[in-house]
Short mmCIF file of C-alpha atoms and ligand atoms in Angstrom, two decimals:
data_model
loop_
_atom_site.label_atom_id
_atom_site.label_comp_id
_atom_site.label_asym_id
_atom_site.label_seq_id
_atom_site.Cartn_x
_atom_site.Cartn_y
_atom_site.Cartn_z
CA MET A 17 25.24 53.67 -51.82
CA ASN A 18 27.93 53.27 -49.17
CA GLN A 19 30.47 50.45 -49.27
CA LYS A 20 30.41 50.47 -45.48
CA GLY A 21 28.07 47.73 -44.22
CA GLY A 22 25.07 48.19 -41.96
CA VAL A 23 24.73 51.98 -42.29
CA GLY A 24 21.03 52.02 -43.25
CA LYS A 25 21.04 51.67 -47.07
CA THR A 26 18.31 49.04 -47.28
CA THR A 27 16.18 50.53 -44.50
CA THR A 28 16.31 53.88 -46.28
CA THR A 29 15.60 52.50 -49.76
CA VAL A 30 12.54 50.57 -48.52
CA ASN A 31 11.06 53.24 -46.29
CA LEU A 32 11.87 56.33 -48.34
CA GLY A 33 10.46 54.47 -51.35
CA ALA A 34 7.37 53.51 -49.35
CA ALA A 35 6.91 57.13 -48.21
CA LEU A 36 7.10 58.36 -51.82
CA ALA A 37 4.60 55.66 -52.84
CA GLU A 38 2.25 56.76 -50.02
CA ALA A 39 2.42 60.20 -51.65
CA GLU A 40 1.12 58.47 -54.80
CA ARG A 41 4.37 58.80 -56.70
CA ARG A 42 5.07 55.79 -58.90
CA VAL A 43 8.08 54.14 -57.29
CA CYS A 44 10.29 51.24 -58.36
CA LEU A 45 12.80 49.70 -55.96
CA ILE A 46 15.63 47.60 -57.36
CA ASP A 47 17.36 45.15 -55.03
CA LEU A 48 20.95 45.07 -56.26
CA ASP A 49 22.42 43.39 -53.19
CA PRO A 50 23.03 39.60 -53.16
CA GLN A 51 22.01 39.61 -49.50
CA ALA A 52 18.49 40.30 -50.88
CA HIS A 53 17.58 42.24 -47.74
CA LEU A 54 15.31 44.68 -49.58
CA THR A 55 13.33 41.78 -51.06
CA LEU A 56 13.02 40.15 -47.63
CA HIS A 57 12.14 43.46 -45.96
CA LEU A 58 9.11 43.74 -48.23
CA GLY A 59 8.05 40.15 -47.59
CA ILE A 60 8.52 39.15 -51.22
CA ASP A 61 9.07 35.55 -52.31
CA ALA A 62 11.52 36.08 -55.17
CA ALA A 63 11.69 32.37 -56.04
CA ALA A 64 8.36 32.66 -57.89
CA GLY A 65 9.76 34.53 -60.90
CA PRO A 66 12.73 36.17 -62.59
CA THR A 67 14.97 38.38 -60.46
CA VAL A 68 17.62 41.02 -61.03
CA TYR A 69 20.13 38.17 -61.55
CA ASP A 70 18.12 36.97 -64.58
CA LEU A 71 17.78 40.55 -65.78
CA LEU A 72 21.56 41.04 -65.75
CA THR A 73 22.63 37.65 -67.11
CA ASP A 74 19.83 36.49 -69.45
CA PRO A 75 19.71 38.54 -72.68
CA ASP A 76 16.03 37.61 -73.17
CA CYS A 77 14.84 38.62 -69.69
CA THR A 78 13.11 42.02 -69.56
CA ALA A 79 12.70 44.43 -66.62
CA ALA A 80 8.89 44.29 -66.98
CA GLU A 81 8.99 40.51 -66.43
CA CYS A 82 10.87 41.00 -63.16
CA LEU A 83 8.54 43.63 -61.71
CA ILE A 84 6.49 42.74 -58.65
CA THR A 85 3.76 45.06 -57.37
CA ALA A 86 4.49 45.04 -53.64
CA ARG A 87 2.23 47.85 -52.43
CA PRO A 88 0.05 50.48 -54.12
CA HIS A 89 2.34 52.60 -56.34
CA LEU A 90 5.36 50.51 -55.21
CA SER A 91 6.98 48.02 -57.59
CA VAL A 92 10.08 45.95 -56.92
CA ILE A 93 12.68 44.13 -58.96
CA PRO A 94 13.71 41.53 -56.38
CA ALA A 95 16.98 39.69 -55.76
CA GLU A 96 18.06 36.30 -54.51
CA VAL A 97 21.42 35.13 -53.20
CA ASP A 98 22.35 33.86 -56.69
CA LEU A 99 23.00 37.51 -57.58
CA ALA A 100 26.46 37.03 -56.05
CA ALA A 101 27.44 34.98 -59.12
CA ALA A 102 26.53 37.78 -61.53
CA GLU A 103 29.73 39.75 -60.91
CA ILE A 104 31.83 36.79 -62.05
CA GLU A 105 29.53 35.76 -64.91
CA LEU A 106 29.50 39.27 -66.35
CA ALA A 107 33.22 39.93 -65.91
CA GLY A 108 34.08 39.27 -69.58
CA ARG A 109 31.29 41.36 -71.14
CA PRO A 110 32.34 44.73 -72.55
CA ASP A 111 28.94 46.28 -71.68
CA ARG A 112 28.94 44.77 -68.16
CA GLN A 113 28.66 48.13 -66.39
CA GLU A 114 25.61 49.32 -68.33
CA ILE A 115 23.36 46.26 -68.51
CA LEU A 116 20.91 47.44 -65.84
CA LYS A 117 20.61 50.88 -67.44
CA ARG A 118 19.91 49.37 -70.87
CA LYS A 119 17.44 46.81 -69.54
CA PHE A 120 15.55 49.38 -67.45
CA GLU A 121 15.30 51.95 -70.26
CA PRO A 122 11.81 50.83 -71.47
CA LEU A 123 10.42 51.40 -67.94
CA ARG A 124 12.03 54.79 -67.29
CA ASP A 125 8.86 56.78 -67.95
CA VAL A 126 6.65 54.35 -66.06
CA PHE A 127 8.03 55.55 -62.70
CA ASP A 128 8.53 58.88 -60.95
CA PHE A 129 11.27 57.50 -58.70
CA VAL A 130 13.58 54.52 -59.09
CA LEU A 131 15.58 53.69 -55.96
CA VAL A 132 18.42 51.17 -56.19
CA ASP A 133 19.66 49.45 -53.04
CA CYS A 134 23.39 48.86 -53.52
CA PRO A 135 25.50 46.18 -51.84
CA PRO A 136 28.22 47.20 -49.36
CA SER A 137 30.94 47.18 -52.03
CA LEU A 138 32.10 49.23 -55.00
CA GLY A 139 32.01 46.30 -57.43
CA LEU A 140 30.23 45.68 -60.70
CA LEU A 141 26.72 45.71 -59.21
CA THR A 142 27.25 49.16 -57.71
CA LEU A 143 28.74 50.35 -61.02
CA ASN A 144 25.55 49.22 -62.78
CA ALA A 145 23.53 51.30 -60.30
CA LEU A 146 25.77 54.35 -60.83
CA SER A 147 25.56 54.04 -64.60
CA MET A 148 21.76 54.32 -64.61
CA ALA A 149 21.30 56.79 -61.74
CA GLY A 150 20.85 60.55 -61.79
CA GLU A 151 21.64 61.06 -58.11
CA VAL A 152 23.57 59.29 -55.37
CA PHE A 153 22.35 59.36 -51.76
CA VAL A 154 24.84 58.17 -49.15
CA PRO A 155 23.35 56.76 -45.94
CA MET A 156 25.81 57.22 -43.08
CA GLN A 157 26.01 56.86 -39.34
CA ALA A 158 27.48 59.75 -37.39
CA HIS A 159 30.14 57.55 -35.81
CA PHE A 160 33.89 57.76 -35.42
CA LEU A 161 35.35 57.01 -38.90
CA ALA A 162 32.06 57.90 -40.63
CA LEU A 163 34.01 59.56 -43.44
CA GLN A 164 36.50 56.72 -43.77
CA GLY A 165 36.06 55.25 -47.23
CA VAL A 166 34.05 58.21 -48.50
CA GLY A 167 37.06 59.31 -50.60
CA ARG A 168 36.97 55.98 -52.47
CA LEU A 169 33.21 56.22 -52.83
CA LEU A 170 33.45 59.69 -54.37
CA GLU A 171 36.34 58.61 -56.61
CA THR A 172 34.16 55.75 -57.93
CA VAL A 173 31.38 58.24 -58.67
CA ARG A 174 33.86 60.48 -60.47
CA LEU A 175 35.09 57.59 -62.65
CA VAL A 176 31.52 56.75 -63.69
CA CYS A 177 30.81 60.44 -64.25
CA ASP A 178 33.91 60.80 -66.45
CA SER A 179 32.97 57.77 -68.53
CA VAL A 180 29.43 56.49 -68.97
CA ASN A 181 27.21 58.85 -66.93
CA PRO A 182 28.37 62.51 -67.06
CA SER A 183 25.23 63.86 -65.33
CA LEU A 184 25.64 61.72 -62.19
CA ARG A 185 25.66 63.79 -58.96
CA VAL A 186 26.10 62.99 -55.28
CA THR A 187 23.15 64.88 -53.86
CA GLY A 188 22.68 63.98 -50.24
CA ILE A 189 24.03 62.40 -47.09
CA ILE A 190 21.27 60.68 -45.11
CA LEU A 191 22.13 60.33 -41.43
CA CYS A 192 20.75 57.00 -40.21
CA MET A 193 20.33 55.51 -36.71
CA HIS A 194 21.00 59.03 -35.54
CA GLU A 195 21.50 59.87 -31.88
CA GLY A 196 21.54 63.64 -32.11
CA GLN A 197 21.68 64.15 -28.36
CA THR A 198 25.25 62.79 -28.10
CA THR A 199 28.27 65.06 -28.35
CA LEU A 200 30.00 62.53 -30.62
CA ALA A 201 27.15 62.57 -33.15
CA ARG A 202 27.08 66.39 -33.17
CA GLU A 203 30.85 66.56 -33.74
CA VAL A 204 30.79 63.99 -36.52
CA VAL A 205 27.89 65.76 -38.28
CA ALA A 206 29.89 69.01 -38.09
CA ASP A 207 32.87 67.17 -39.66
CA ILE A 208 30.72 65.76 -42.47
CA GLU A 209 29.16 69.18 -43.16
CA GLU A 210 32.58 70.84 -43.21
CA PHE A 211 33.92 68.17 -45.58
CA PHE A 212 31.24 69.00 -48.16
CA GLU A 213 31.28 72.75 -47.41
CA GLN A 214 34.93 72.87 -48.51
CA VAL A 215 33.99 71.76 -52.03
CA ARG A 216 30.65 73.61 -52.20
CA ASP A 217 29.87 74.67 -55.78
CA GLN A 218 33.16 73.33 -57.15
CA ASP A 219 32.92 71.53 -60.46
CA LEU A 220 32.81 68.11 -58.83
CA PRO A 221 30.00 65.52 -58.92
CA TRP A 222 29.63 66.09 -55.14
CA GLY A 223 29.95 69.89 -55.24
CA GLY A 224 26.24 70.29 -54.39
CA CYS A 225 26.04 67.53 -51.79
CA ARG A 226 24.22 68.36 -48.53
CA VAL A 227 23.43 66.58 -45.31
CA LEU A 228 19.69 65.99 -45.78
CA LYS A 229 17.15 66.87 -43.10
CA PRO A 230 15.81 65.30 -41.06
CA ALA A 231 18.31 62.77 -39.81
CA ILE A 232 16.66 59.38 -39.32
CA ARG A 233 16.61 58.76 -35.58
CA ARG A 234 17.52 55.40 -34.10
CA ASN A 235 14.13 53.75 -33.67
CA VAL A 236 13.72 50.08 -32.83
CA LYS A 237 10.52 49.83 -34.90
CA LEU A 238 12.65 50.34 -38.03
CA ALA A 239 14.72 47.30 -37.01
CA GLU A 240 11.62 45.22 -36.19
CA ALA A 241 9.61 45.88 -39.37
CA PRO A 242 11.78 43.74 -41.74
CA SER A 243 11.21 40.57 -39.72
CA PHE A 244 7.49 40.94 -40.48
CA GLY A 245 8.16 41.64 -44.18
CA GLN A 246 6.71 45.11 -43.68
CA THR A 247 7.67 48.69 -44.41
CA ILE A 248 7.61 51.06 -41.45
CA PHE A 249 4.28 52.39 -42.75
CA ASP A 250 2.76 48.90 -42.65
CA TYR A 251 4.22 48.17 -39.23
CA ALA A 252 3.98 51.36 -37.16
CA ARG A 253 2.99 54.23 -39.40
CA TRP A 254 3.14 56.94 -36.72
CA CYS A 255 6.35 55.94 -34.93
CA ALA A 256 9.42 58.22 -34.97
CA GLY A 257 11.05 56.19 -37.78
CA ALA A 258 7.98 56.48 -40.02
CA ASN A 259 7.70 60.20 -39.29
CA ASP A 260 11.37 60.74 -40.17
CA TYR A 261 11.16 58.91 -43.51
CA ARG A 262 7.86 60.67 -44.28
CA THR A 263 9.43 64.07 -43.60
CA LEU A 264 12.50 63.17 -45.65
CA ALA A 265 10.22 62.24 -48.57
CA GLU A 266 8.38 65.56 -48.11
CA SER A 267 11.65 67.45 -48.25
CA LEU A 268 12.56 65.70 -51.53
CA LEU A 269 9.13 66.40 -53.00
CA ASP A 270 8.85 69.81 -51.39
CA VAL A 271 5.21 69.10 -50.44
CA PRO A 272 3.52 67.42 -47.46
CA VAL A 273 2.93 63.73 -48.27
CA ALA A 274 0.56 62.89 -45.42
CA PRO A 275 -1.47 64.48 -42.63
CA PRO A 276 0.52 65.56 -39.54
CA ALA A 277 1.91 62.71 -37.45
CA GLN A 278 -0.41 61.19 -34.87
CA SER A 279 0.36 58.87 -32.01
CA VAL A 280 0.24 55.08 -32.46
CA GLU A 281 -2.51 54.94 -29.79
CA ALA A 282 -4.70 57.27 -31.83
CA LYS A 283 -4.44 55.14 -34.96
CA PRO A 284 -4.59 51.44 -34.02
CA LEU A 285 -7.23 50.55 -36.61
CA ASP A 286 -5.26 52.09 -39.45
CA ILE A 287 -2.29 49.89 -38.70
CA VAL A 288 -4.43 46.75 -38.72
CA THR A 289 -6.17 47.80 -41.90
CA VAL A 290 -2.95 48.48 -43.73
CA VAL A 291 -1.37 45.21 -42.65
CA ASP A 292 -4.46 43.29 -43.74
CA ALA A 293 -4.58 45.07 -47.06
CA VAL A 294 -1.02 44.27 -48.03
CA GLU A 295 -0.80 41.65 -50.69
CA VAL A 296 2.27 40.87 -52.74
CA GLN A 297 1.34 40.21 -56.34
CA ARG A 298 3.16 39.61 -59.56
CA CYS A 299 2.74 42.42 -62.01
CA PRO A 300 0.44 41.48 -64.91
CA HIS A 301 3.22 42.37 -67.45
N1 ATP B 425 17.05 54.27 -37.81
C1 ATP B 425 17.25 53.01 -37.38
N2 ATP B 425 16.98 52.68 -36.09
C2 ATP B 425 17.19 51.42 -35.65
N3 ATP B 425 17.68 50.42 -36.40
C3 ATP B 425 17.98 50.69 -37.68
C4 ATP B 425 17.77 52.00 -38.25
N4 ATP B 425 18.16 51.96 -39.55
C5 ATP B 425 18.57 50.71 -39.77
N5 ATP B 425 18.48 49.94 -38.68
C6 ATP B 425 18.88 48.54 -38.53
O1 ATP B 425 20.30 48.49 -38.68
C7 ATP B 425 20.67 47.33 -39.40
C8 ATP B 425 21.44 47.76 -40.67
O2 ATP B 425 20.56 48.52 -41.51
P1 ATP B 425 20.47 48.23 -43.06
O3 ATP B 425 20.29 46.78 -43.33
O4 ATP B 425 19.47 49.17 -43.62
O5 ATP B 425 21.93 48.67 -43.49
P2 ATP B 425 22.65 48.44 -44.90
O6 ATP B 425 23.56 49.58 -45.10
O7 ATP B 425 21.66 48.15 -45.95
O8 ATP B 425 23.48 47.10 -44.60
P3 ATP B 425 24.32 46.25 -45.68
O9 ATP B 425 25.57 47.01 -45.91
O10 ATP B 425 24.55 44.92 -45.00
O11 ATP B 425 23.47 46.13 -46.90
C9 ATP B 425 19.40 46.57 -39.71
O12 ATP B 425 19.22 45.60 -38.72
C10 ATP B 425 18.31 47.64 -39.61
O13 ATP B 425 17.06 47.11 -39.24
MG1 MG B 426 21.55 46.55 -47.28
#
């Protein structure tokens, strides 16, 4: 989550999720943003079945009914623009903050990782994500004002932690679109690290938060892949962006998830094969 727009939340959810799925972990991605960018990024036609809007607003809709198998080991609960109405429709319900958690409960053991792509706001949809999550990752760009708004973000996490989800922790900052060669980026990263160093090991939900390695470099292939409805591993599996998300997944799993990176030139057939093999199917549930 990050209420700041355009920092790399969706790109990270899709491609980190895809990297974990390539490592044969069972992954579920939940698109909780009315912009439905995650759904579009994966080339999914959400109109064909129930979406996260139905899950949140229709008492009879189950999470299993919403699941789409998008890639091997990678399932998705998609969104459409109608999700924007959910915040208003749910406003009067006393359990409004915990609907997603309750609805997803039967599927908890089906997956090794569940990644929720939050909208750029701290509203009811984000609160539903925080209520069901164990960990919060904050994608960020090392720009001037990168930490602006982070106080409100952390305060929101603390409120959820103090009420419905006491075990919630802010675990990692993920630097996105990173340009590590610039002085500005280096200074901002030092600021971010110092900010979290000051509270290291304090009894706060973000007391153990670290800037995760590696930073995700700015790489145009990551920006191109969504327009083809492809993950970075479908589109250019050995480009810098794919390598960064693969290494980030490895660091979370603490094991290598794929053979060492090879150049795009050395692997042209693999790319074609993967693209051809991709088929978006409804889950048999
Ligand atoms: N490492 C990267 N290199 C180049 N472009 C990137 C990178 N990461 C993300 N982008 C591009 O930057 C734009 C914003 O990224 P993204 O949509 O992931 O951000 P977001 O935080 O989800 O945005 P929003 O707040 O609108 O949901 C997109 O066009 C995306 O393709
Ligand atoms: Mg997004």
